[in-house]
Amino acid sequence: MRQSQLFTKTRKEAPGDEVSKNAQLLIRAGFIHKEMAGVYSLLPLGLRVMKKIENIIRDEMNMIGGQEVSLTALQEKTTWEKTGRWSDEVVDNWFKTKLKNETELGLAFTHEEPLTALMTSFINSYKDLPCSVYQFQTKFRNELRSKSGIMRGREFLMKDLYSFCRTHEEHEAFYKKVMHAYHAIFERIGIGSHTYLTFASGGSFSKYSHEFQTLTDAGEDEIYVEKNKKIAINKEVLTEEVLADLGVEKSELSVEKSVEVGNIFTLGTKFSEPLNLSFAGEDGKNHPVIMGSYGIGLGRLMGTVVELNNDENGIIWNTSIAPFSVHLVSLCKDEVDIKKCDELYEMLKKKGVEVLYDDRDSRAGEKFADSDLIGIPVRVVVSPKTLAHDSVEYKKRTESTPSILKIEDFLADVH
Ligand code: ATP
Ligand code: MG
């Protein structure tokens, strides 16, 4: 893409009321636009990052057999009344609305109830199980605080997966698969080494649930971390019993600030019983379906990556989720040189390289500052000087000094 065509511009300052680093950088670099506290729109660069995160997650969900759907954001009150979760005393972050005829509706904060109800149309016999269903869908939550930028939105994109099994053993086996898939996702996104499997409270159907907590001072949570075993314990469940279960000593744990990027949860029959999701077993009897739910916040993930990977000049994207792989920066002024740079851009596109081409007529200093702020992993500068030697100036975003590469060598290597 030609940067001269990109409608967004970088800015020197973020809005004065924006206190979080992730939103400040993402707004200044033109990835997101702040509509109001906790509500952000995605701009072209931000959407590209979000789609890459989405595709990594989709890939891992498909590998464990998940089937993708997209449920509605408008939800029926009667479904939620069956599980007792329509009440504002039980769920404190509902956004609710009304039809013209006064019928109340909910705006999705999660999808256990509607999906469980939907599955009653399709699950009847043991032959229909096990199965798992996921989506990338907008959630609405009337969060009390929204000081963490896109890490805590009032409207945000979530990947939510739900599993439907016949027995607890079948559920346990799938739960483990999801755990592995989550590790793979966070590894691929580039935050694996900072992300800890964290033991949290399990409700009434399993001893623990698991959170995936990423260490960062920008996080709102505090966890007890065992760095050698690469596990952690949520503050709320830290007891002698848990320590014994995990074979760790309290003295070996350090308290760290963190953000919950994902979680996995055994639901048992909490939703299937009240919503009548059952199956006829091989024994001829009816049994409630055993369920699990598994969430990941995509905006929260993007915000976390920015919190972890930045310097005084801007964002540093990991290649796997960067909006583009190469930032081609032209310092050429006369026609012949501009033509050569255009040709290089075309060749890169032909090779399938995702390039942002800074073809704007602005000062070198401004272009370099923008390039660092946007944070594309590789910067390639073309100037009259480099062209005189059939070369480019090549620099990774993480490096401070560029190296000179022959254009043909650069082209042979780049991907
Ligand atoms: P938290 O304790 O941080 O509020 P939660 O327990 O409410 O999280 P879930 O309801 O389990 O989270 O949602 C699943 C995932 O969705 C979370 O692991 C997180 O990654 C993401 N998430 C939750 N709330 C938000 C939010 N307000 N903005 C962005 N992502 C969110
Ligand atoms: Mg919450």
CSV table of C-alpha atoms and ligand atoms in Angstrom, one decimal:
chain,number,residue,atom,x,y,z
A,1,MET,CA,0.0,0.0,0.0
A,2,ARG,CA,1.2,3.5,-0.8
A,3,GLN,CA,1.3,5.6,2.3
A,4,SER,CA,0.3,8.7,0.3
A,5,GLN,CA,-3.1,6.9,-0.1
A,6,LEU,CA,-3.5,6.0,3.6
A,7,PHE,CA,-6.1,8.3,4.9
A,8,THR,CA,-4.8,8.1,8.5
A,9,LYS,CA,-2.0,10.3,9.7
A,10,THR,CA,0.3,9.9,12.6
A,11,ARG,CA,0.0,12.4,15.5
A,12,LYS,CA,2.4,13.9,18.0
A,13,GLU,CA,-0.1,13.6,20.9
A,14,ALA,CA,-2.7,11.2,22.0
A,15,PRO,CA,-6.0,12.6,23.5
A,16,GLY,CA,-5.3,14.1,26.9
A,17,ASP,CA,-7.7,11.8,28.7
A,18,GLU,CA,-6.0,8.6,27.4
A,19,VAL,CA,-3.8,7.3,30.2
A,20,SER,CA,-2.8,3.8,28.8
A,21,LYS,CA,0.4,3.4,26.9
A,22,ASN,CA,-1.2,0.9,24.4
A,23,ALA,CA,-4.0,3.3,23.3
A,24,GLN,CA,-1.7,6.3,23.3
A,25,LEU,CA,0.7,4.6,20.9
A,26,LEU,CA,-2.0,3.0,18.8
A,27,ILE,CA,-3.9,6.3,18.4
A,28,ARG,CA,-0.7,8.3,17.7
A,29,ALA,CA,0.4,5.8,15.0
A,30,GLY,CA,-3.1,5.7,13.4
A,31,PHE,CA,-4.1,2.1,14.3
A,32,ILE,CA,-7.2,3.0,16.3
A,33,HIS,CA,-9.6,5.9,16.9
A,34,LYS,CA,-11.1,6.7,20.3
A,35,GLU,CA,-14.8,7.1,20.1
A,36,MET,CA,-15.3,7.4,23.9
A,37,ALA,CA,-13.9,5.9,27.0
A,38,GLY,CA,-13.5,2.2,26.5
A,39,VAL,CA,-14.7,2.3,22.9
A,40,TYR,CA,-12.3,2.3,20.0
A,41,SER,CA,-12.7,2.0,16.2
A,42,LEU,CA,-10.1,0.1,14.1
A,43,LEU,CA,-8.4,2.0,11.3
A,44,PRO,CA,-6.7,0.4,8.3
A,45,LEU,CA,-3.5,-0.4,10.1
A,46,GLY,CA,-5.2,-1.6,13.3
A,47,LEU,CA,-7.6,-3.8,11.3
A,48,ARG,CA,-4.7,-5.5,9.5
A,49,VAL,CA,-3.2,-6.4,12.9
A,50,MET,CA,-6.5,-7.6,14.2
A,51,LYS,CA,-7.1,-9.8,11.2
A,52,LYS,CA,-3.6,-11.4,11.6
A,53,ILE,CA,-4.4,-12.1,15.3
A,54,GLU,CA,-7.8,-13.5,14.2
A,55,ASN,CA,-6.2,-15.8,11.6
A,56,ILE,CA,-3.7,-17.2,14.0
A,57,ILE,CA,-6.4,-18.0,16.5
A,58,ARG,CA,-8.7,-19.4,13.7
A,59,ASP,CA,-6.0,-21.7,12.5
A,60,GLU,CA,-5.5,-23.1,16.0
A,61,MET,CA,-9.2,-23.5,16.6
A,62,ASN,CA,-9.7,-25.3,13.3
A,63,MET,CA,-6.8,-27.6,14.1
A,64,ILE,CA,-8.6,-28.9,17.3
A,65,GLY,CA,-11.9,-29.4,15.3
A,66,GLY,CA,-13.7,-26.1,16.2
A,67,GLN,CA,-16.5,-25.1,13.8
A,68,GLU,CA,-16.8,-21.4,13.1
A,69,VAL,CA,-20.1,-19.6,13.5
A,70,SER,CA,-21.3,-16.0,14.1
A,71,LEU,CA,-24.1,-15.5,16.6
A,72,THR,CA,-26.1,-12.3,16.9
A,73,ALA,CA,-25.3,-9.5,19.3
A,74,LEU,CA,-29.0,-9.0,20.1
A,75,GLN,CA,-30.1,-11.6,22.7
A,76,GLU,CA,-33.5,-12.7,24.0
A,77,LYS,CA,-34.3,-12.0,27.7
A,78,THR,CA,-36.2,-15.3,28.2
A,79,THR,CA,-33.2,-17.4,27.4
A,80,TRP,CA,-31.1,-15.6,30.0
A,81,GLU,CA,-33.9,-15.8,32.6
A,82,LYS,CA,-33.7,-19.6,32.5
A,83,THR,CA,-30.2,-19.6,33.9
A,84,GLY,CA,-30.8,-16.6,36.2
A,85,ARG,CA,-28.3,-14.4,34.4
A,86,TRP,CA,-30.7,-11.7,33.2
A,87,SER,CA,-30.6,-10.1,36.6
A,88,ASP,CA,-28.5,-7.0,37.0
A,89,GLU,CA,-27.6,-8.2,40.5
A,90,VAL,CA,-26.1,-11.4,39.1
A,91,VAL,CA,-24.4,-9.8,36.0
A,92,ASP,CA,-23.3,-6.2,36.7
A,93,ASN,CA,-22.1,-5.3,33.3
A,94,TRP,CA,-25.2,-5.8,31.0
A,95,PHE,CA,-26.1,-3.4,28.3
A,96,LYS,CA,-29.8,-3.8,27.7
A,97,THR,CA,-32.1,-2.3,25.1
A,98,LYS,CA,-35.8,-2.5,24.0
A,99,LEU,CA,-37.8,-3.2,20.9
A,100,LYS,CA,-40.4,-0.6,19.9
A,101,ASN,CA,-43.1,-2.8,21.6
A,102,GLU,CA,-41.1,-2.6,24.9
A,103,THR,CA,-39.8,-6.1,24.7
A,104,GLU,CA,-36.4,-6.1,26.5
A,105,LEU,CA,-33.3,-7.4,24.7
A,106,GLY,CA,-29.7,-7.9,25.9
A,107,LEU,CA,-26.5,-6.9,24.0
A,108,ALA,CA,-24.2,-9.8,24.1
A,109,PHE,CA,-21.6,-9.8,26.9
A,110,THR,CA,-21.0,-13.5,26.3
A,111,HIS,CA,-22.8,-16.3,24.4
A,112,GLU,CA,-23.2,-19.4,26.6
A,113,GLU,CA,-27.0,-19.1,26.9
A,114,PRO,CA,-27.9,-18.4,23.3
A,115,LEU,CA,-25.5,-21.0,21.9
A,116,THR,CA,-26.7,-23.7,24.3
A,117,ALA,CA,-30.3,-22.9,23.3
A,118,LEU,CA,-29.3,-23.0,19.6
A,119,MET,CA,-27.6,-26.4,20.0
A,120,THR,CA,-30.8,-28.0,21.2
A,121,SER,CA,-31.9,-27.8,17.6
A,122,PHE,CA,-29.0,-30.0,16.5
A,123,ILE,CA,-27.9,-32.2,19.4
A,124,ASN,CA,-30.2,-35.1,20.1
A,125,SER,CA,-28.2,-38.3,20.3
A,126,TYR,CA,-24.7,-39.5,21.5
A,127,LYS,CA,-23.9,-39.7,17.8
A,128,ASP,CA,-24.0,-35.9,17.6
A,129,LEU,CA,-21.2,-35.5,20.2
A,130,PRO,CA,-18.6,-34.4,20.9
A,131,CYS,CA,-18.5,-31.1,19.0
A,132,SER,CA,-17.1,-27.6,19.5
A,133,VAL,CA,-18.2,-24.3,18.1
A,134,TYR,CA,-16.4,-20.9,18.1
A,135,GLN,CA,-16.7,-17.4,16.8
A,136,PHE,CA,-15.1,-14.0,16.6
A,137,GLN,CA,-17.8,-11.7,17.9
A,138,THR,CA,-18.4,-8.3,19.4
A,139,LYS,CA,-19.1,-8.3,23.1
A,140,PHE,CA,-20.6,-5.4,25.0
A,141,ARG,CA,-19.8,-4.9,28.7
A,142,ASN,CA,-20.6,-1.9,30.8
A,143,GLU,CA,-17.3,-2.1,32.6
A,144,LEU,CA,-17.0,0.2,35.6
A,145,ARG,CA,-13.4,1.2,34.8
A,146,SER,CA,-11.9,1.7,31.4
A,147,LYS,CA,-8.4,3.0,32.0
A,148,SER,CA,-6.5,0.2,30.2
A,149,GLY,CA,-7.1,1.3,26.6
A,150,ILE,CA,-8.0,-1.5,24.3
A,151,MET,CA,-7.1,-4.0,27.0
A,152,ARG,CA,-10.5,-3.3,28.7
A,153,GLY,CA,-13.1,-2.2,26.2
A,154,ARG,CA,-16.8,-1.6,26.7
A,155,GLU,CA,-17.2,-3.0,23.2
A,156,PHE,CA,-14.6,-5.5,22.1
A,157,LEU,CA,-13.9,-8.5,19.9
A,158,MET,CA,-13.7,-11.9,21.6
A,159,LYS,CA,-13.0,-15.3,20.3
A,160,ASP,CA,-15.3,-17.6,22.2
A,161,LEU,CA,-15.2,-21.3,21.9
A,162,TYR,CA,-17.7,-23.7,23.5
A,163,SER,CA,-17.4,-27.5,23.7
A,164,PHE,CA,-20.1,-30.1,24.0
A,165,CYS,CA,-19.2,-33.5,25.3
A,166,ARG,CA,-20.9,-36.7,26.5
A,167,THR,CA,-18.7,-37.5,29.6
A,168,HIS,CA,-16.4,-35.7,31.9
A,169,GLU,CA,-13.5,-37.8,30.5
A,170,GLU,CA,-14.3,-36.6,27.0
A,171,HIS,CA,-14.5,-33.0,28.2
A,172,GLU,CA,-11.2,-33.3,30.0
A,173,ALA,CA,-9.5,-34.5,26.8
A,174,PHE,CA,-10.8,-31.6,24.8
A,175,TYR,CA,-10.0,-29.1,27.6
A,176,LYS,CA,-6.3,-30.3,27.4
A,177,LYS,CA,-6.3,-29.8,23.6
A,178,VAL,CA,-7.6,-26.2,24.0
A,179,MET,CA,-4.8,-25.6,26.6
A,180,HIS,CA,-2.2,-26.6,24.1
A,181,ALA,CA,-3.8,-24.6,21.3
A,182,TYR,CA,-3.8,-21.5,23.6
A,183,HIS,CA,-0.1,-22.0,24.3
A,184,ALA,CA,0.5,-22.2,20.6
A,185,ILE,CA,-1.5,-19.0,19.9
A,186,PHE,CA,0.4,-16.9,22.5
A,187,GLU,CA,3.7,-18.3,21.2
A,188,ARG,CA,2.8,-17.4,17.6
A,189,ILE,CA,1.7,-13.9,18.5
A,190,GLY,CA,5.0,-13.4,20.3
A,191,ILE,CA,4.1,-13.2,24.0
A,192,GLY,CA,4.6,-16.9,24.8
A,193,SER,CA,7.6,-16.3,27.1
A,194,HIS,CA,5.7,-13.7,29.2
A,195,THR,CA,2.4,-15.8,29.4
A,196,TYR,CA,1.7,-18.1,32.3
A,197,LEU,CA,-0.9,-20.8,32.7
A,198,THR,CA,-2.6,-19.6,35.9
A,199,PHE,CA,-4.7,-21.7,38.2
A,200,ALA,CA,-8.0,-19.9,39.1
A,201,SER,CA,-11.2,-20.8,40.7
A,202,GLY,CA,-13.3,-23.4,38.9
A,203,GLY,CA,-16.8,-22.9,40.2
A,204,SER,CA,-18.7,-26.0,41.1
A,205,PHE,CA,-17.8,-28.3,38.2
A,206,SER,CA,-14.1,-28.6,38.4
A,207,LYS,CA,-11.5,-27.8,41.0
A,208,TYR,CA,-9.8,-25.1,38.8
A,209,SER,CA,-10.3,-23.1,35.8
A,210,HIS,CA,-7.3,-21.8,33.9
A,211,GLU,CA,-6.3,-18.3,32.9
A,212,PHE,CA,-3.6,-17.3,30.6
A,213,GLN,CA,-1.9,-14.3,32.2
A,214,THR,CA,0.7,-12.2,30.6
A,215,LEU,CA,3.2,-10.4,32.8
A,216,THR,CA,3.0,-6.6,32.3
A,217,ASP,CA,2.9,-3.6,34.7
A,218,ALA,CA,-0.1,-2.4,32.6
A,219,GLY,CA,-2.1,-5.4,33.8
A,220,GLU,CA,-5.0,-5.0,36.3
A,221,ASP,CA,-4.4,-8.5,37.9
A,222,GLU,CA,-1.9,-9.8,40.4
A,223,ILE,CA,-0.7,-13.4,40.3
A,224,TYR,CA,1.7,-15.6,42.1
A,225,VAL,CA,4.3,-16.8,39.6
A,226,GLU,CA,6.5,-19.9,39.7
A,227,LYS,CA,9.0,-19.0,37.0
A,228,ASN,CA,10.8,-22.4,36.7
A,229,LYS,CA,7.6,-24.4,36.3
A,230,LYS,CA,6.1,-21.7,34.2
A,231,ILE,CA,2.8,-21.7,36.1
A,232,ALA,CA,1.0,-19.2,38.3
A,233,ILE,CA,-1.7,-19.0,40.8
A,234,ASN,CA,-4.5,-16.4,40.9
A,235,LYS,CA,-4.6,-14.4,44.1
A,236,GLU,CA,-8.2,-15.6,44.9
A,237,VAL,CA,-7.2,-19.2,45.0
A,238,LEU,CA,-3.9,-19.1,46.8
A,239,THR,CA,-4.3,-21.6,49.6
A,240,GLU,CA,-2.2,-24.3,51.2
A,241,GLU,CA,-4.3,-26.9,49.3
A,242,VAL,CA,-3.5,-25.3,45.9
A,243,LEU,CA,0.2,-25.1,46.7
A,244,ALA,CA,0.2,-28.8,47.6
A,245,ASP,CA,-1.7,-29.7,44.5
A,246,LEU,CA,0.8,-27.9,42.3
A,247,GLY,CA,3.8,-29.0,44.4
A,248,VAL,CA,5.1,-25.5,44.9
A,249,GLU,CA,6.3,-23.6,48.0
A,250,LYS,CA,4.9,-20.1,48.8
A,251,SER,CA,8.4,-18.8,49.3
A,252,GLU,CA,9.3,-19.7,45.6
A,253,LEU,CA,6.5,-17.5,44.3
A,254,SER,CA,6.8,-13.9,43.2
A,255,VAL,CA,3.8,-11.5,43.0
A,256,GLU,CA,3.6,-10.0,39.5
A,257,LYS,CA,1.2,-7.7,37.7
A,258,SER,CA,-0.5,-9.3,34.8
A,259,VAL,CA,-3.3,-9.2,32.3
A,260,GLU,CA,-5.7,-12.1,31.5
A,261,VAL,CA,-5.4,-12.6,27.8
A,262,GLY,CA,-7.5,-15.8,27.8
A,263,ASN,CA,-9.2,-18.3,29.9
A,264,ILE,CA,-10.6,-21.8,29.8
A,265,PHE,CA,-13.5,-23.0,31.9
A,266,THR,CA,-15.3,-26.2,32.7
A,267,LEU,CA,-19.0,-25.5,32.7
A,268,GLY,CA,-20.3,-29.0,33.4
A,269,THR,CA,-24.1,-28.9,33.2
A,270,LYS,CA,-24.5,-25.4,34.5
A,271,PHE,CA,-26.1,-24.2,31.2
A,272,SER,CA,-27.2,-27.5,29.6
A,273,GLU,CA,-29.6,-28.4,32.4
A,274,PRO,CA,-31.6,-25.2,32.6
A,275,LEU,CA,-31.7,-24.9,28.8
A,276,ASN,CA,-32.5,-28.5,28.2
A,277,LEU,CA,-29.5,-29.4,26.1
A,278,SER,CA,-29.4,-33.2,26.5
A,279,PHE,CA,-28.7,-36.3,24.4
A,280,ALA,CA,-30.0,-39.8,24.3
A,281,GLY,CA,-27.1,-42.0,25.3
A,282,GLU,CA,-26.2,-45.5,24.1
A,283,ASP,CA,-28.0,-46.7,27.3
A,284,GLY,CA,-31.2,-45.3,25.9
A,285,LYS,CA,-31.4,-42.7,28.7
A,286,ASN,CA,-31.3,-38.9,28.5
A,287,HIS,CA,-28.2,-37.1,29.8
A,288,PRO,CA,-27.3,-33.4,30.0
A,289,VAL,CA,-24.4,-32.3,27.8
A,290,ILE,CA,-21.1,-31.5,29.5
A,291,MET,CA,-19.9,-28.1,28.4
A,292,GLY,CA,-16.8,-25.9,28.5
A,293,SER,CA,-16.1,-22.3,27.4
A,294,TYR,CA,-12.9,-20.8,26.2
A,295,GLY,CA,-12.3,-17.1,25.6
A,296,ILE,CA,-9.6,-14.8,24.2
A,297,GLY,CA,-9.9,-11.0,23.9
A,298,LEU,CA,-8.4,-9.9,20.6
A,299,GLY,CA,-8.1,-6.2,21.4
A,300,ARG,CA,-6.7,-7.1,24.8
A,301,LEU,CA,-4.1,-9.3,23.1
A,302,MET,CA,-3.2,-6.5,20.7
A,303,GLY,CA,-2.9,-4.0,23.6
A,304,THR,CA,-0.8,-6.4,25.6
A,305,VAL,CA,1.6,-6.9,22.6
A,306,VAL,CA,2.0,-3.1,22.4
A,307,GLU,CA,2.6,-2.8,26.1
A,308,LEU,CA,5.3,-5.4,26.0
A,309,ASN,CA,6.9,-4.3,22.7
A,310,ASN,CA,7.7,-0.6,22.4
A,311,ASP,CA,10.4,1.9,22.9
A,312,GLU,CA,10.6,5.7,23.2
A,313,ASN,CA,10.0,6.0,19.5
A,314,GLY,CA,7.0,3.8,19.1
A,315,ILE,CA,5.6,0.3,18.6
A,316,ILE,CA,7.7,-2.8,17.7
A,317,TRP,CA,5.5,-5.4,16.0
A,318,ASN,CA,6.3,-9.1,16.0
A,319,THR,CA,6.5,-10.2,12.3
A,320,SER,CA,3.5,-12.6,12.7
A,321,ILE,CA,1.0,-9.8,13.5
A,322,ALA,CA,2.6,-6.7,12.0
A,323,PRO,CA,0.4,-4.7,9.7
A,324,PHE,CA,3.0,-5.0,7.0
A,325,SER,CA,6.3,-6.9,6.8
A,326,VAL,CA,8.4,-4.2,5.1
A,327,HIS,CA,8.2,-0.4,5.4
A,328,LEU,CA,9.7,0.9,2.1
A,329,VAL,CA,10.8,4.5,2.7
A,330,SER,CA,11.6,6.6,-0.4
A,331,LEU,CA,13.8,9.6,0.0
A,332,CYS,CA,13.9,10.0,-3.8
A,333,LYS,CA,13.2,13.4,-5.4
A,334,ASP,CA,13.8,13.2,-9.1
A,335,GLU,CA,11.8,11.3,-11.6
A,336,VAL,CA,14.4,8.6,-12.5
A,337,ASP,CA,15.0,7.7,-8.9
A,338,ILE,CA,11.3,7.7,-8.0
A,339,LYS,CA,10.7,5.3,-11.0
A,340,LYS,CA,13.4,2.9,-9.6
A,341,CYS,CA,11.8,2.9,-6.2
A,342,ASP,CA,8.3,2.4,-7.7
A,343,GLU,CA,9.8,-0.6,-9.5
A,344,LEU,CA,11.2,-2.0,-6.3
A,345,TYR,CA,7.8,-1.6,-4.7
A,346,GLU,CA,6.1,-3.5,-7.6
A,347,MET,CA,8.7,-6.3,-7.4
A,348,LEU,CA,8.1,-6.7,-3.7
A,349,LYS,CA,4.3,-6.9,-4.2
A,350,LYS,CA,4.8,-9.4,-7.0
A,351,LYS,CA,6.8,-11.6,-4.5
A,352,GLY,CA,3.8,-11.4,-2.2
A,353,VAL,CA,5.6,-9.3,0.4
A,354,GLU,CA,3.3,-7.0,2.4
A,355,VAL,CA,4.8,-3.5,1.9
A,356,LEU,CA,3.8,-0.1,3.2
A,357,TYR,CA,5.5,2.2,0.7
A,358,ASP,CA,6.2,5.7,2.0
A,359,ASP,CA,6.0,7.6,-1.2
A,360,ARG,CA,5.0,10.8,0.4
A,361,ASP,CA,6.7,14.1,-0.3
A,362,SER,CA,7.9,14.8,3.2
A,363,ARG,CA,11.2,15.3,5.1
A,364,ALA,CA,13.4,12.3,5.9
A,365,GLY,CA,13.3,12.9,9.6
A,366,GLU,CA,9.5,12.9,9.6
A,367,LYS,CA,9.4,9.7,7.6
A,368,PHE,CA,11.8,7.9,10.0
A,369,ALA,CA,9.9,9.1,13.0
A,370,ASP,CA,6.7,7.8,11.5
A,371,SER,CA,8.3,4.5,10.6
A,372,ASP,CA,9.5,4.0,14.1
A,373,LEU,CA,6.1,5.0,15.6
A,374,ILE,CA,4.2,2.6,13.3
A,375,GLY,CA,6.7,-0.2,14.1
A,376,ILE,CA,6.8,-2.4,11.0
A,377,PRO,CA,9.6,-5.0,11.6
A,378,VAL,CA,11.8,-4.1,8.7
A,379,ARG,CA,12.6,-0.6,7.3
A,380,VAL,CA,14.1,-0.3,3.8
A,381,VAL,CA,15.3,3.2,2.8
A,382,VAL,CA,15.8,4.1,-0.9
A,383,SER,CA,17.7,7.3,-1.6
A,384,PRO,CA,19.7,8.8,-4.5
A,385,LYS,CA,22.8,7.8,-2.5
A,386,THR,CA,21.8,4.1,-2.1
A,387,LEU,CA,20.5,3.9,-5.7
A,388,ALA,CA,23.9,5.1,-7.0
A,389,HIS,CA,25.2,1.8,-5.6
A,390,ASP,CA,22.1,-0.3,-6.6
A,391,SER,CA,21.5,-0.7,-2.9
A,392,VAL,CA,19.1,0.0,-0.1
A,393,GLU,CA,19.5,0.8,3.6
A,394,TYR,CA,18.1,-2.1,5.6
A,395,LYS,CA,17.2,-1.9,9.3
A,396,LYS,CA,15.1,-4.0,11.6
A,397,ARG,CA,12.9,-2.1,14.0
A,398,THR,CA,14.8,-3.6,16.9
A,399,GLU,CA,18.2,-2.4,15.6
A,400,SER,CA,19.6,1.1,15.8
A,401,THR,CA,22.0,1.1,12.8
A,402,PRO,CA,21.1,0.2,9.3
A,403,SER,CA,23.2,-2.0,6.9
A,404,ILE,CA,23.7,-1.5,3.2
A,405,LEU,CA,22.3,-4.3,1.0
A,406,LYS,CA,22.5,-4.7,-2.8
A,407,ILE,CA,18.9,-4.6,-4.1
A,408,GLU,CA,19.2,-8.0,-5.7
A,409,ASP,CA,20.4,-9.5,-2.4
A,410,PHE,CA,17.6,-7.9,-0.5
A,411,LEU,CA,15.1,-9.1,-3.0
A,412,ALA,CA,16.4,-12.7,-2.9
A,413,ASP,CA,16.1,-12.7,0.9
A,414,VAL,CA,12.9,-10.8,1.7
A,415,HIS,CA,9.6,-12.6,2.3
B,1,ATP,P1,-11.6,-9.6,33.5
B,1,ATP,O1,-11.5,-10.3,34.8
B,1,ATP,O2,-10.3,-9.1,33.0
B,1,ATP,O3,-12.7,-8.7,33.4
B,1,ATP,P2,-13.3,-11.7,32.5
B,1,ATP,O4,-13.1,-12.7,33.5
B,1,ATP,O5,-14.5,-10.8,32.6
B,1,ATP,O6,-12.0,-10.8,32.4
B,1,ATP,P3,-14.2,-13.4,30.4
B,1,ATP,O7,-15.6,-13.0,30.7
B,1,ATP,O8,-13.8,-14.8,30.7
B,1,ATP,O9,-13.2,-12.4,31.1
B,1,ATP,O10,-13.8,-13.1,28.9
B,1,ATP,C1,-12.9,-13.9,28.1
B,1,ATP,C2,-11.7,-13.1,27.6
B,1,ATP,O11,-12.2,-11.9,27.0
B,1,ATP,C3,-10.8,-12.6,28.7
B,1,ATP,O12,-9.9,-13.6,29.0
B,1,ATP,C4,-10.2,-11.4,28.1
B,1,ATP,O13,-9.1,-11.8,27.2
B,1,ATP,C5,-11.3,-10.9,27.2
B,1,ATP,N1,-12.0,-9.7,27.9
B,1,ATP,C6,-12.8,-9.7,28.9
B,1,ATP,N2,-13.3,-8.5,29.2
B,1,ATP,C7,-12.7,-7.7,28.3
B,1,ATP,C8,-12.8,-6.3,28.0
B,1,ATP,N3,-13.6,-5.5,28.8
B,1,ATP,N4,-12.1,-5.8,27.0
B,1,ATP,C9,-11.3,-6.6,26.2
B,1,ATP,N5,-11.2,-7.9,26.4
B,1,ATP,C10,-11.9,-8.5,27.4
B,2,MG,MG,-14.8,-8.9,33.4
